[in-house]
Tab-separated table of C-alpha atoms in Angstrom:
chain	number	residue	atom	x	y	z
A	1	MET	CA	16.720	21.486	-55.139
A	2	ALA	CA	15.951	19.949	-58.521
A	3	PRO	CA	18.724	17.366	-58.593
A	4	ASP	CA	17.317	16.424	-54.706
A	5	LYS	CA	13.846	15.771	-56.001
A	6	PHE	CA	14.973	13.643	-58.977
A	7	GLU	CA	16.781	11.470	-56.955
A	8	ASP	CA	13.880	11.116	-54.270
A	9	ASP	CA	12.067	10.657	-56.904
A	10	GLU	CA	14.279	7.229	-58.850
A	11	ASP	CA	14.149	6.183	-55.023
A	12	ALA	CA	10.786	6.206	-54.567
A	13	PRO	CA	9.692	2.689	-56.829
A	14	VAL	CA	12.256	1.192	-54.077
A	15	LYS	CA	11.080	2.358	-51.590
A	16	ARG	CA	7.025	1.513	-52.332
A	17	LEU	CA	8.526	-2.253	-52.875
A	18	SER	CA	10.289	-2.904	-49.933
A	19	ALA	CA	7.310	-1.560	-47.738
A	20	ILE	CA	5.088	-3.348	-49.733
A	21	ALA	CA	7.180	-6.762	-49.596
A	22	ALA	CA	7.218	-6.032	-45.436
A	23	PHE	CA	3.637	-5.530	-45.309
A	24	ALA	CA	2.935	-8.982	-47.461
A	25	SER	CA	5.702	-10.941	-45.024
A	26	ARG	CA	3.730	-9.821	-42.278
A	27	GLN	CA	0.329	-10.492	-43.704
A	28	TRP	CA	1.613	-14.615	-44.093
A	29	THR	CA	3.549	-14.941	-41.185
A	30	ALA	CA	-0.080	-13.735	-39.613
A	31	ARG	CA	-1.356	-16.355	-42.039
A	32	SER	CA	1.246	-18.790	-41.425
A	33	VAL	CA	0.688	-18.917	-37.542
A	34	PRO	CA	-2.838	-21.918	-37.343
A	35	TRP	CA	-0.711	-23.878	-40.302
A	36	ILE	CA	2.244	-24.387	-38.427
A	37	GLY	CA	0.143	-25.205	-35.210
A	38	ALA	CA	-1.688	-27.426	-37.120
A	39	ILE	CA	1.396	-28.930	-38.348
A	40	LEU	CA	2.640	-28.854	-34.777
A	41	ILE	CA	0.337	-31.097	-33.545
A	42	ALA	CA	0.112	-33.230	-35.761
A	43	VAL	CA	3.239	-34.212	-35.807
A	44	VAL	CA	3.045	-34.666	-31.838
A	45	VAL	CA	-0.411	-36.475	-32.438
A	46	ILE	CA	1.765	-38.525	-34.748
A	47	LEU	CA	4.486	-39.312	-32.046
A	48	ALA	CA	2.017	-40.160	-29.775
A	49	ALA	CA	0.280	-42.468	-31.402
A	50	THR	CA	3.567	-44.237	-32.590
A	51	ASP	CA	4.335	-44.094	-28.551
A	52	ILE	CA	0.837	-45.968	-27.566
A	53	VAL	CA	1.499	-48.556	-30.474
A	54	ARG	CA	4.998	-49.385	-29.514
A	55	GLY	CA	4.068	-49.639	-26.189
A	56	TYR	CA	1.388	-52.172	-26.864
A	57	ARG	CA	3.276	-54.293	-28.687
A	58	VAL	CA	6.374	-54.839	-25.857
A	59	ALA	CA	3.606	-55.206	-23.860
A	60	VAL	CA	1.901	-58.016	-26.086
A	61	ALA	CA	5.354	-59.439	-26.530
A	62	GLU	CA	5.948	-59.093	-22.782
A	63	THR	CA	2.748	-61.261	-22.379
A	64	GLY	CA	2.781	-63.870	-24.594
A	65	ARG	CA	6.799	-64.312	-23.255
A	66	GLU	CA	4.868	-64.921	-19.598
A	67	LEU	CA	2.527	-66.873	-21.578
A	68	GLU	CA	4.411	-68.849	-23.476
A	69	THR	CA	6.762	-69.843	-19.816
A	70	GLN	CA	3.939	-70.698	-17.943
A	71	ALA	CA	2.725	-72.759	-20.781
A	72	ARG	CA	5.897	-74.466	-21.241
A	73	ILE	CA	5.941	-75.067	-17.098
A	74	ILE	CA	2.539	-75.984	-16.789
A	75	ALA	CA	2.809	-78.731	-19.740
A	76	GLU	CA	5.680	-80.117	-18.555
A	77	GLN	CA	4.393	-80.486	-15.037
A	78	THR	CA	1.295	-82.198	-16.634
A	79	ALA	CA	3.367	-85.073	-18.531
A	80	ARG	CA	5.530	-85.677	-14.769
A	81	SER	CA	2.508	-85.806	-13.050
A	82	VAL	CA	1.115	-88.460	-15.632
A	83	GLN	CA	4.073	-89.761	-15.972
A	84	ALA	CA	4.115	-90.802	-11.617
A	85	VAL	CA	0.712	-92.649	-12.371
A	86	ASP	CA	1.929	-94.427	-16.356
A	87	VAL	CA	4.328	-96.413	-14.226
A	88	VAL	CA	2.215	-97.748	-11.725
A	89	LEU	CA	0.394	-98.651	-14.125
A	90	ARG	CA	3.166	-100.528	-15.793
A	91	TYR	CA	4.134	-102.330	-13.653
A	92	ILE	CA	0.812	-104.085	-13.139
A	93	SER	CA	0.398	-104.713	-16.354
A	94	ASP	CA	3.740	-106.591	-16.220
A	95	GLN	CA	2.884	-107.968	-13.163
A	96	PHE	CA	0.522	-109.386	-14.400
A	97	LYS	CA	2.145	-110.684	-18.038
A	98	ASN	CA	3.878	-112.582	-15.950
A	99	GLY	CA	1.276	-114.309	-14.241
A	100	ALA	CA	1.831	-113.411	-11.041
A	101	LEU	CA	-1.480	-111.521	-10.752
A	102	GLY	CA	-3.538	-114.411	-12.916
A	103	ARG	CA	-4.727	-116.299	-10.059
A	104	ALA	CA	-5.340	-113.522	-7.704
A	105	GLY	CA	-8.813	-113.578	-5.786
A	106	GLY	CA	-11.399	-110.740	-6.679
A	107	GLU	CA	-10.317	-109.236	-2.228
A	108	GLU	CA	-6.914	-109.739	-2.884
A	109	LEU	CA	-6.638	-107.779	-6.107
A	110	HIS	CA	-8.416	-105.458	-4.290
A	111	ASN	CA	-5.727	-104.503	-1.906
A	112	TYR	CA	-3.267	-105.610	-3.654
A	113	LEU	CA	-4.343	-101.701	-5.680
A	114	ARG	CA	-5.470	-100.153	-2.401
A	115	GLU	CA	-1.542	-100.265	-1.799
A	116	GLN	CA	-0.536	-99.090	-5.401
A	117	ALA	CA	-2.058	-96.641	-5.415
A	118	ILE	CA	-1.310	-95.377	-1.766
A	119	GLY	CA	1.146	-92.236	-2.528
A	120	LEU	CA	-0.820	-91.156	-6.504
A	121	VAL	CA	-2.278	-88.305	-4.817
A	122	GLN	CA	-3.094	-87.102	-8.534
A	123	ALA	CA	-4.743	-90.397	-8.706
A	124	ASP	CA	-7.892	-91.317	-7.413
A	125	GLY	CA	-7.561	-95.291	-7.192
A	126	LEU	CA	-7.122	-98.339	-9.924
A	127	ALA	CA	-9.469	-99.997	-11.196
A	128	VAL	CA	-9.049	-104.268	-13.144
A	129	HIS	CA	-11.831	-105.032	-15.786
A	130	ASN	CA	-11.646	-107.784	-17.378
A	131	ALA	CA	-11.471	-108.990	-20.970
A	132	ASP	CA	-15.580	-108.308	-21.500
A	133	GLY	CA	-15.285	-104.764	-19.270
A	134	THR	CA	-16.568	-106.818	-15.746
A	135	PRO	CA	-14.822	-105.434	-13.037
A	136	ARG	CA	-12.365	-107.489	-11.629
A	137	ALA	CA	-10.896	-105.221	-8.790
A	138	ILE	CA	-11.308	-101.632	-7.976
A	139	SER	CA	-8.896	-100.095	-4.828
A	140	TRP	CA	-12.067	-98.056	-3.366
A	141	ILE	CA	-14.549	-100.117	-3.679
A	142	HIS	CA	-14.964	-104.402	-2.742
A	143	PRO	CA	-16.763	-106.085	-4.377
A	144	PRO	CA	-17.602	-103.912	-7.612
A	145	PRO	CA	-20.457	-103.364	-8.790
A	146	GLU	CA	-21.368	-105.298	-11.782
A	147	THR	CA	-23.366	-103.008	-13.499
A	148	THR	CA	-22.031	-99.199	-13.147
A	149	ALA	CA	-18.604	-100.401	-12.607
A	150	ASN	CA	-18.634	-102.219	-16.580
A	151	VAL	CA	-16.495	-100.510	-19.141
A	152	ALA	CA	-17.504	-102.874	-21.926
A	153	ALA	CA	-19.725	-99.758	-23.704
A	154	LEU	CA	-16.625	-96.888	-23.507
A	155	PRO	CA	-14.778	-95.766	-25.951
A	156	ALA	CA	-11.097	-95.805	-24.238
A	157	PHE	CA	-11.299	-99.262	-23.018
A	158	GLN	CA	-12.888	-100.223	-26.865
A	159	ALA	CA	-9.565	-98.151	-28.005
A	160	VAL	CA	-7.163	-100.433	-26.230
A	161	ARG	CA	-8.986	-103.648	-26.410
A	162	ASP	CA	-9.380	-103.539	-30.632
A	163	ASP	CA	-5.228	-101.853	-30.760
A	164	PRO	CA	-3.207	-104.100	-29.138
A	165	LYS	CA	-0.751	-100.601	-30.506
A	166	ILE	CA	-2.033	-98.727	-28.008
A	167	ASP	CA	0.975	-98.278	-25.368
A	168	LEU	CA	-1.295	-96.215	-22.645
A	169	LEU	CA	-4.783	-93.863	-24.059
A	170	VAL	CA	-4.967	-91.222	-21.844
A	171	GLY	CA	-9.574	-90.229	-21.744
A	172	PRO	CA	-11.543	-87.700	-22.475
A	173	ALA	CA	-13.128	-86.105	-19.007
A	174	LEU	CA	-15.535	-88.953	-17.778
A	175	GLN	CA	-18.505	-89.032	-14.647
A	176	SER	CA	-18.295	-92.287	-12.330
A	177	ARG	CA	-21.638	-94.278	-12.541
A	178	VAL	CA	-19.965	-95.360	-9.578
A	179	ASP	CA	-19.296	-92.816	-7.203
A	180	GLY	CA	-20.256	-89.747	-9.170
A	181	GLN	CA	-16.674	-88.205	-9.623
A	182	TRP	CA	-15.477	-87.127	-12.105
A	183	PHE	CA	-12.219	-88.076	-13.521
A	184	PHE	CA	-10.675	-88.579	-16.674
A	185	PRO	CA	-8.386	-92.297	-17.581
A	186	ILE	CA	-5.942	-92.724	-17.839
A	187	GLY	CA	-5.410	-97.275	-18.698
A	188	ARG	CA	-3.018	-99.655	-20.060
A	189	ARG	CA	-3.828	-103.145	-21.251
A	190	LEU	CA	-3.635	-106.152	-20.120
A	191	GLU	CA	-2.030	-108.823	-21.540
A	192	THR	CA	-1.679	-112.918	-20.708
A	193	ALA	CA	1.333	-114.385	-21.232
A	194	SER	CA	0.954	-115.325	-25.005
A	195	SER	CA	0.190	-111.223	-25.773
A	196	LYS	CA	-3.036	-111.900	-25.350
A	197	PHE	CA	-6.031	-108.930	-24.777
A	198	ALA	CA	-6.929	-109.500	-20.875
A	199	GLY	CA	-8.292	-106.654	-19.807
A	200	THR	CA	-7.012	-103.161	-19.161
A	201	ILE	CA	-5.772	-101.833	-15.940
A	202	ALA	CA	-6.653	-98.016	-15.403
A	203	ALA	CA	-5.922	-95.203	-13.298
A	204	ARG	CA	-8.710	-92.640	-12.859
A	205	GLY	CA	-6.883	-89.221	-13.223
A	206	ARG	CA	-8.091	-86.208	-10.459
A	207	ILE	CA	-9.549	-83.372	-12.222
A	208	ASP	CA	-9.867	-81.538	-8.810
A	209	TYR	CA	-6.270	-82.183	-8.723
A	210	PHE	CA	-5.363	-81.354	-12.063
A	211	GLN	CA	-6.935	-77.826	-11.614
A	212	GLN	CA	-5.500	-77.056	-7.896
A	213	PHE	CA	-2.356	-76.470	-9.671
A	214	TYR	CA	-3.302	-74.831	-12.420
A	215	ARG	CA	-4.958	-72.164	-9.804
A	216	ASP	CA	-2.026	-72.206	-7.305
A	217	VAL	CA	0.197	-71.583	-10.414
A	218	GLN	CA	-2.539	-68.526	-11.939
A	219	LEU	CA	0.007	-65.321	-12.940
A	220	ASP	CA	-3.101	-64.062	-11.841
A	221	LYS	CA	-6.944	-64.254	-11.753
A	222	ALA	CA	-7.029	-63.005	-15.667
A	223	THR	CA	-5.347	-65.870	-16.499
A	224	LYS	CA	-7.709	-69.228	-17.649
A	225	VAL	CA	-5.570	-72.204	-17.709
A	226	THR	CA	-7.604	-75.237	-20.237
A	227	LEU	CA	-6.410	-78.538	-19.436
A	228	MET	CA	-7.508	-80.346	-23.512
A	229	HIS	CA	-7.397	-83.742	-24.456
A	230	ARG	CA	-5.647	-83.684	-28.385
A	231	ASP	CA	-9.732	-84.808	-29.588
A	232	GLY	CA	-10.669	-81.714	-27.829
A	233	THR	CA	-12.544	-82.756	-25.424
A	234	LEU	CA	-11.763	-80.423	-21.630
A	235	LEU	CA	-10.390	-81.658	-19.464
A	236	ALA	CA	-9.508	-79.594	-16.362
A	237	ARG	CA	-10.178	-75.689	-16.133
A	238	VAL	CA	-9.301	-72.446	-13.940
A	239	PRO	CA	-12.317	-70.944	-12.902
A	240	PRO	CA	-13.822	-74.466	-13.028
A	241	ALA	CA	-16.633	-75.298	-15.756
A	242	GLU	CA	-17.817	-78.588	-14.744
A	243	SER	CA	-21.043	-78.396	-17.236
A	244	ALA	CA	-17.921	-78.496	-19.700
A	245	LEU	CA	-16.117	-80.931	-18.797
A	246	GLY	CA	-15.865	-84.368	-21.153
A	247	LYS	CA	-17.810	-82.601	-24.381
A	248	HIS	CA	-15.659	-81.836	-27.495
A	249	PHE	CA	-14.366	-78.474	-28.232
A	250	PRO	CA	-12.379	-77.475	-31.647
A	251	PRO	CA	-9.583	-79.220	-31.904
A	252	ARG	CA	-6.285	-77.781	-31.396
A	253	GLY	CA	-4.260	-79.441	-33.893
A	254	GLU	CA	-4.531	-76.513	-36.621
A	255	LEU	CA	-3.593	-74.072	-34.083
A	256	LEU	CA	-0.197	-76.222	-32.389
A	257	ALA	CA	0.560	-76.317	-36.136
A	258	ALA	CA	0.505	-72.992	-37.422
A	259	ARG	CA	2.574	-72.059	-33.661
A	260	ALA	CA	5.176	-74.236	-35.039
A	261	ALA	CA	4.812	-73.084	-38.458
A	262	GLY	CA	6.162	-69.896	-37.060
A	263	ALA	CA	3.059	-68.047	-35.769
A	264	PRO	CA	3.116	-65.285	-33.346
A	265	ALA	CA	2.897	-65.789	-30.029
A	266	PRO	CA	0.715	-65.014	-28.098
A	267	MET	CA	-2.232	-65.945	-30.576
A	268	ARG	CA	-5.438	-64.442	-29.985
A	269	MET	CA	-8.651	-66.591	-29.937
A	270	VAL	CA	-12.198	-66.667	-28.528
A	271	SER	CA	-12.169	-69.527	-26.094
A	272	PRO	CA	-14.342	-72.313	-27.305
A	273	VAL	CA	-15.237	-72.845	-23.720
A	274	ASP	CA	-16.523	-68.869	-22.616
A	275	SER	CA	-16.255	-67.368	-26.122
A	276	VAL	CA	-13.974	-64.772	-25.258
A	277	GLU	CA	-11.205	-63.352	-26.868
A	278	ARG	CA	-8.228	-63.478	-24.896
A	279	PHE	CA	-4.394	-63.723	-25.736
A	280	VAL	CA	-3.417	-67.554	-25.484
A	281	ALA	CA	-0.632	-69.735	-25.375
A	282	LEU	CA	-0.914	-73.736	-26.905
A	283	THR	CA	1.939	-75.847	-25.567
A	284	ALA	CA	1.131	-79.536	-25.805
A	285	VAL	CA	1.937	-82.170	-23.227
A	286	PRO	CA	5.051	-83.825	-23.845
A	287	ASP	CA	4.634	-87.817	-24.897
A	288	TYR	CA	0.921	-87.350	-24.272
A	289	PRO	CA	-2.563	-86.560	-26.484
A	290	MET	CA	-2.645	-83.120	-24.068
A	291	ILE	CA	-2.187	-79.801	-24.679
Protein backbone atom coordinates (compact mmCIF):
# COMPACT_ATOMS: atom_id res chain seq x y z
CA MET A 1 0.00 0.00 0.00
CA ALA A 2 2.86 2.31 0.58
CA PRO A 3 3.99 2.52 -3.04
CA ASP A 4 0.45 3.35 -4.15
CA LYS A 5 0.17 6.13 -1.62
CA PHE A 6 3.54 7.45 -2.76
CA GLU A 7 2.36 7.54 -6.35
CA ASP A 8 -0.81 9.31 -5.30
CA ASP A 9 1.22 11.87 -3.46
CA GLU A 10 3.32 12.51 -6.59
CA ASP A 11 0.23 13.10 -8.84
CA ALA A 12 -1.51 15.40 -6.40
CA PRO A 13 0.29 18.65 -7.37
CA VAL A 14 -0.43 18.04 -11.05
CA LYS A 15 -4.07 17.40 -10.36
CA ARG A 16 -4.30 20.51 -8.21
CA LEU A 17 -2.70 22.62 -10.98
CA SER A 18 -5.11 21.22 -13.55
CA ALA A 19 -8.04 21.97 -11.29
CA ILE A 20 -6.80 25.53 -10.73
CA ALA A 21 -6.28 26.07 -14.49
CA ALA A 22 -9.76 24.76 -15.28
CA PHE A 23 -11.28 27.05 -12.65
CA ALA A 24 -9.33 30.06 -13.94
CA SER A 25 -10.40 29.24 -17.48
CA ARG A 26 -14.05 29.18 -16.43
CA GLN A 27 -13.60 32.48 -14.60
CA TRP A 28 -11.89 34.11 -17.61
CA THR A 29 -14.58 32.84 -19.95
CA ALA A 30 -17.28 34.29 -17.71
CA ARG A 31 -15.52 37.61 -17.48
CA SER A 32 -14.73 37.80 -21.21
CA VAL A 33 -18.31 37.36 -22.43
CA PRO A 34 -19.26 41.05 -21.88
CA TRP A 35 -16.04 42.21 -23.52
CA ILE A 36 -16.58 40.02 -26.53
CA GLY A 37 -20.16 41.23 -26.77
CA ALA A 38 -19.02 44.86 -26.56
CA ILE A 39 -16.45 44.29 -29.28
CA LEU A 40 -19.05 42.67 -31.54
CA ILE A 41 -21.43 45.59 -30.95
CA ALA A 42 -18.67 48.08 -31.75
CA VAL A 43 -17.86 46.23 -34.97
CA VAL A 44 -21.54 46.25 -35.96
CA VAL A 45 -21.81 49.97 -35.19
CA ILE A 46 -18.66 50.73 -37.21
CA LEU A 47 -19.93 48.72 -40.17
CA ALA A 48 -23.33 50.43 -39.97
CA ALA A 49 -21.70 53.86 -39.79
CA THR A 50 -19.48 52.98 -42.73
CA ASP A 51 -22.54 51.92 -44.73
CA ILE A 52 -24.34 55.14 -43.79
CA VAL A 53 -21.37 57.29 -44.84
CA ARG A 54 -20.94 55.32 -48.04
CA GLY A 55 -24.67 55.57 -48.77
CA TYR A 56 -24.60 59.33 -48.09
CA ARG A 57 -21.68 59.82 -50.44
CA VAL A 58 -23.39 57.79 -53.15
CA ALA A 59 -26.61 59.78 -52.68
CA VAL A 60 -24.69 63.08 -52.82
CA ALA A 61 -22.83 61.99 -55.95
CA GLU A 62 -26.08 60.95 -57.60
CA THR A 63 -27.71 64.23 -56.60
CA GLY A 64 -24.73 66.08 -58.02
CA ARG A 65 -24.96 64.28 -61.35
CA GLU A 66 -28.67 65.02 -61.62
CA LEU A 67 -28.21 68.68 -60.72
CA GLU A 68 -25.25 69.11 -63.08
CA THR A 69 -27.16 67.51 -65.94
CA GLN A 70 -30.25 69.62 -65.34
CA ALA A 71 -28.18 72.79 -64.97
CA ARG A 72 -26.47 72.18 -68.32
CA ILE A 73 -29.81 71.54 -70.05
CA ILE A 74 -31.34 74.70 -68.55
CA ALA A 75 -28.29 76.81 -69.40
CA GLU A 76 -28.29 75.59 -73.00
CA GLN A 77 -32.02 76.21 -73.41
CA THR A 78 -31.64 79.69 -71.91
CA ALA A 79 -28.86 80.45 -74.38
CA ARG A 80 -30.98 79.30 -77.32
CA SER A 81 -33.88 81.46 -76.13
CA VAL A 82 -31.70 84.58 -75.91
CA GLN A 83 -30.05 83.72 -79.23
CA ALA A 84 -33.43 83.69 -80.98
CA VAL A 85 -34.02 87.25 -79.77
CA ASP A 86 -30.50 88.28 -80.73
CA VAL A 87 -31.03 87.09 -84.31
CA VAL A 88 -33.92 89.54 -84.70
CA LEU A 89 -32.02 92.37 -83.01
CA ARG A 90 -29.00 91.81 -85.23
CA TYR A 91 -31.20 91.85 -88.34
CA ILE A 92 -32.87 95.13 -87.34
CA SER A 93 -29.50 96.65 -86.47
CA ASP A 94 -28.13 95.71 -89.89
CA GLN A 95 -31.22 97.10 -91.59
CA PHE A 96 -30.80 100.38 -89.75
CA LYS A 97 -27.12 100.68 -90.65
CA ASN A 98 -27.91 99.98 -94.28
CA GLY A 99 -30.34 102.92 -94.26
CA ALA A 100 -33.54 100.91 -94.66
CA LEU A 101 -35.01 102.13 -91.37
CA GLY A 102 -33.29 105.47 -90.92
CA ARG A 103 -36.03 107.43 -92.66
CA ALA A 104 -39.01 105.45 -91.33
CA GLY A 105 -41.62 107.48 -89.45
CA GLY A 106 -42.77 106.67 -85.93
CA GLU A 107 -45.93 104.77 -86.90
CA GLU A 108 -44.21 102.92 -89.73
CA LEU A 109 -41.39 101.85 -87.43
CA HIS A 110 -43.92 100.86 -84.75
CA ASN A 111 -45.71 98.54 -87.20
CA TYR A 112 -42.37 97.15 -88.38
CA LEU A 113 -41.35 96.31 -84.83
CA ARG A 114 -44.68 94.64 -84.15
CA GLU A 115 -44.16 92.39 -87.15
CA GLN A 116 -40.62 91.51 -86.08
CA ALA A 117 -41.79 90.69 -82.56
CA ILE A 118 -44.27 88.07 -83.77
CA GLY A 119 -43.12 84.64 -82.66
CA LEU A 120 -40.66 85.91 -80.05
CA VAL A 121 -42.41 84.22 -77.12
CA GLN A 122 -39.37 84.77 -74.90
CA ALA A 123 -39.53 88.55 -75.37
CA ASP A 124 -42.32 91.01 -74.71
CA GLY A 125 -41.92 93.48 -77.53
CA LEU A 126 -39.19 95.53 -79.21
CA ALA A 127 -38.19 99.15 -78.78
CA VAL A 128 -36.00 101.61 -80.69
CA HIS A 129 -34.49 104.55 -78.82
CA ASN A 130 -32.60 107.50 -80.20
CA ALA A 131 -29.03 108.39 -79.31
CA ASP A 132 -30.24 110.65 -76.50
CA GLY A 133 -32.38 107.88 -74.95
CA THR A 134 -35.74 109.20 -76.11
CA PRO A 135 -38.15 106.60 -77.53
CA ARG A 136 -38.52 106.51 -81.29
CA ALA A 137 -40.86 103.52 -81.63
CA ILE A 138 -42.16 100.79 -79.30
CA SER A 139 -43.96 97.72 -80.58
CA TRP A 140 -46.50 97.43 -77.77
CA ILE A 141 -47.60 101.08 -77.56
CA HIS A 142 -47.98 103.97 -79.98
CA PRO A 143 -47.16 106.77 -79.69
CA PRO A 144 -44.48 106.01 -77.08
CA PRO A 145 -44.65 108.07 -73.88
CA GLU A 146 -41.76 110.52 -74.01
CA THR A 147 -41.04 110.71 -70.29
CA THR A 148 -41.58 107.22 -68.87
CA ALA A 149 -40.02 105.49 -71.89
CA ASN A 150 -36.84 107.56 -71.85
CA VAL A 151 -33.87 105.25 -71.12
CA ALA A 152 -31.03 107.78 -71.00
CA ALA A 153 -30.48 107.23 -67.26
CA LEU A 154 -30.36 103.43 -67.45
CA PRO A 155 -26.88 101.91 -66.96
CA ALA A 156 -27.56 99.35 -69.71
CA PHE A 157 -28.26 102.07 -72.27
CA GLN A 158 -25.24 104.05 -71.16
CA ALA A 159 -23.01 100.98 -71.46
CA VAL A 160 -24.11 100.34 -75.07
CA ARG A 161 -23.81 104.03 -75.92
CA ASP A 162 -20.32 104.46 -74.48
CA ASP A 163 -18.69 101.20 -75.58
CA PRO A 164 -18.79 100.37 -79.30
CA LYS A 165 -17.16 96.99 -78.54
CA ILE A 166 -20.32 95.73 -76.87
CA ASP A 167 -21.91 93.33 -79.30
CA LEU A 168 -24.98 92.34 -77.34
CA LEU A 169 -25.97 93.55 -73.90
CA VAL A 170 -28.09 91.67 -71.39
CA GLY A 171 -29.08 93.98 -68.56
CA PRO A 172 -30.40 93.40 -65.03
CA ALA A 173 -34.08 92.88 -64.26
CA LEU A 174 -36.18 96.06 -64.44
CA GLN A 175 -39.78 96.99 -63.87
CA SER A 176 -41.18 98.95 -66.77
CA ARG A 177 -42.27 102.49 -65.99
CA VAL A 178 -44.71 102.24 -68.90
CA ASP A 179 -46.79 99.19 -67.96
CA GLY A 180 -45.22 97.82 -64.75
CA GLN A 181 -44.00 94.55 -66.32
CA TRP A 182 -40.82 92.93 -65.03
CA PHE A 183 -38.26 92.18 -67.74
CA PHE A 184 -34.55 92.17 -68.45
CA PRO A 185 -33.32 94.14 -71.49
CA ILE A 186 -31.55 92.45 -74.38
CA GLY A 187 -30.13 95.16 -76.61
CA ARG A 188 -27.80 96.14 -79.45
CA ARG A 189 -26.31 99.38 -80.71
CA LEU A 190 -27.78 101.15 -83.68
CA GLU A 191 -25.20 102.84 -85.87
CA THR A 192 -25.18 105.00 -88.94
CA ALA A 193 -23.36 103.97 -92.10
CA SER A 194 -20.29 105.77 -90.71
CA SER A 195 -20.46 103.70 -87.46
CA LYS A 196 -21.69 106.62 -85.39
CA PHE A 197 -23.91 105.76 -82.42
CA ALA A 198 -27.56 106.36 -83.34
CA GLY A 199 -29.45 104.67 -80.51
CA THR A 200 -30.44 101.16 -79.48
CA ILE A 201 -32.74 98.33 -80.49
CA ALA A 202 -33.82 96.30 -77.48
CA ALA A 203 -36.18 93.51 -76.53
CA ARG A 204 -37.87 92.99 -73.19
CA GLY A 205 -36.81 89.52 -72.03
CA ARG A 206 -39.86 87.92 -70.45
CA ILE A 207 -39.04 86.86 -66.90
CA ASP A 208 -42.32 84.95 -66.64
CA TYR A 209 -41.42 82.94 -69.76
CA PHE A 210 -38.14 81.74 -68.26
CA GLN A 211 -39.75 81.05 -64.88
CA GLN A 212 -42.45 78.94 -66.50
CA PHE A 213 -39.83 76.96 -68.41
CA TYR A 214 -37.81 76.37 -65.24
CA ARG A 215 -40.96 75.27 -63.44
CA ASP A 216 -41.71 72.75 -66.21
CA VAL A 217 -38.27 71.11 -65.94
CA GLN A 218 -37.98 71.00 -62.13
CA LEU A 219 -36.73 67.65 -60.83
CA ASP A 220 -39.08 68.02 -57.89
CA LYS A 221 -40.66 70.75 -55.82
CA ALA A 222 -37.64 70.94 -53.53
CA THR A 223 -35.39 71.96 -56.43
CA LYS A 224 -34.91 75.70 -56.93
CA VAL A 225 -33.84 77.17 -60.27
CA THR A 226 -32.26 80.61 -60.36
CA LEU A 227 -31.09 82.68 -63.34
CA MET A 228 -28.53 85.27 -62.31
CA HIS A 229 -26.70 87.95 -64.23
CA ARG A 230 -22.93 87.64 -63.94
CA ASP A 231 -22.91 90.92 -62.05
CA GLY A 232 -24.88 89.19 -59.28
CA THR A 233 -28.39 90.52 -59.96
CA LEU A 234 -31.38 88.17 -59.98
CA LEU A 235 -33.10 87.75 -63.37
CA ALA A 236 -35.57 84.93 -62.75
CA ARG A 237 -36.31 82.24 -60.18
CA VAL A 238 -38.54 79.27 -59.43
CA PRO A 239 -40.26 79.53 -57.05
CA PRO A 240 -40.72 83.21 -57.98
CA ALA A 241 -39.14 85.88 -55.77
CA GLU A 242 -40.40 89.14 -57.25
CA SER A 243 -39.13 91.18 -54.31
CA ALA A 244 -35.58 89.98 -55.12
CA LEU A 245 -35.69 90.67 -58.89
CA GLY A 246 -33.02 93.12 -59.95
CA LYS A 247 -31.36 93.07 -56.53
CA HIS A 248 -27.64 92.53 -56.30
CA PHE A 249 -26.36 89.38 -54.61
CA PRO A 250 -22.78 88.16 -54.15
CA PRO A 251 -21.28 87.43 -57.59
CA ARG A 252 -20.84 83.83 -58.68
CA GLY A 253 -17.51 84.34 -60.42
CA GLU A 254 -15.46 82.81 -57.60
CA LEU A 255 -17.74 79.79 -57.34
CA LEU A 256 -17.61 79.23 -61.10
CA ALA A 257 -13.82 79.47 -60.98
CA ALA A 258 -13.72 76.94 -58.14
CA ARG A 259 -15.99 74.63 -60.08
CA ALA A 260 -13.81 74.94 -63.19
CA ALA A 261 -10.74 74.20 -61.07
CA GLY A 262 -12.20 70.84 -60.06
CA ALA A 263 -14.15 71.62 -56.89
CA PRO A 264 -16.36 68.65 -55.95
CA ALA A 265 -19.90 68.69 -57.25
CA PRO A 266 -22.38 69.40 -55.99
CA MET A 267 -21.20 72.28 -53.82
CA ARG A 268 -22.99 73.29 -50.66
CA MET A 269 -23.79 76.94 -50.18
CA VAL A 270 -26.31 79.20 -48.51
CA SER A 271 -28.76 80.71 -50.99
CA PRO A 272 -28.47 84.51 -51.03
CA VAL A 273 -32.16 84.71 -51.92
CA ASP A 274 -33.75 82.80 -49.02
CA SER A 275 -30.69 82.03 -46.80
CA VAL A 276 -31.27 78.25 -46.96
CA GLU A 277 -28.26 75.93 -47.35
CA ARG A 278 -28.55 73.59 -50.33
CA PHE A 279 -26.60 71.49 -52.76
CA VAL A 280 -25.84 73.71 -55.73
CA ALA A 281 -24.83 73.15 -59.34
CA LEU A 282 -23.65 76.27 -61.17
CA THR A 283 -23.46 76.45 -64.95
CA ALA A 284 -22.67 79.48 -67.09
CA VAL A 285 -25.09 80.23 -69.92
CA PRO A 286 -23.02 79.75 -73.10
CA ASP A 287 -22.10 83.01 -74.90
CA TYR A 288 -24.15 85.23 -72.56
CA PRO A 289 -23.41 86.93 -69.22
CA MET A 290 -25.79 84.77 -67.20
CA ILE A 291 -25.55 81.84 -64.76
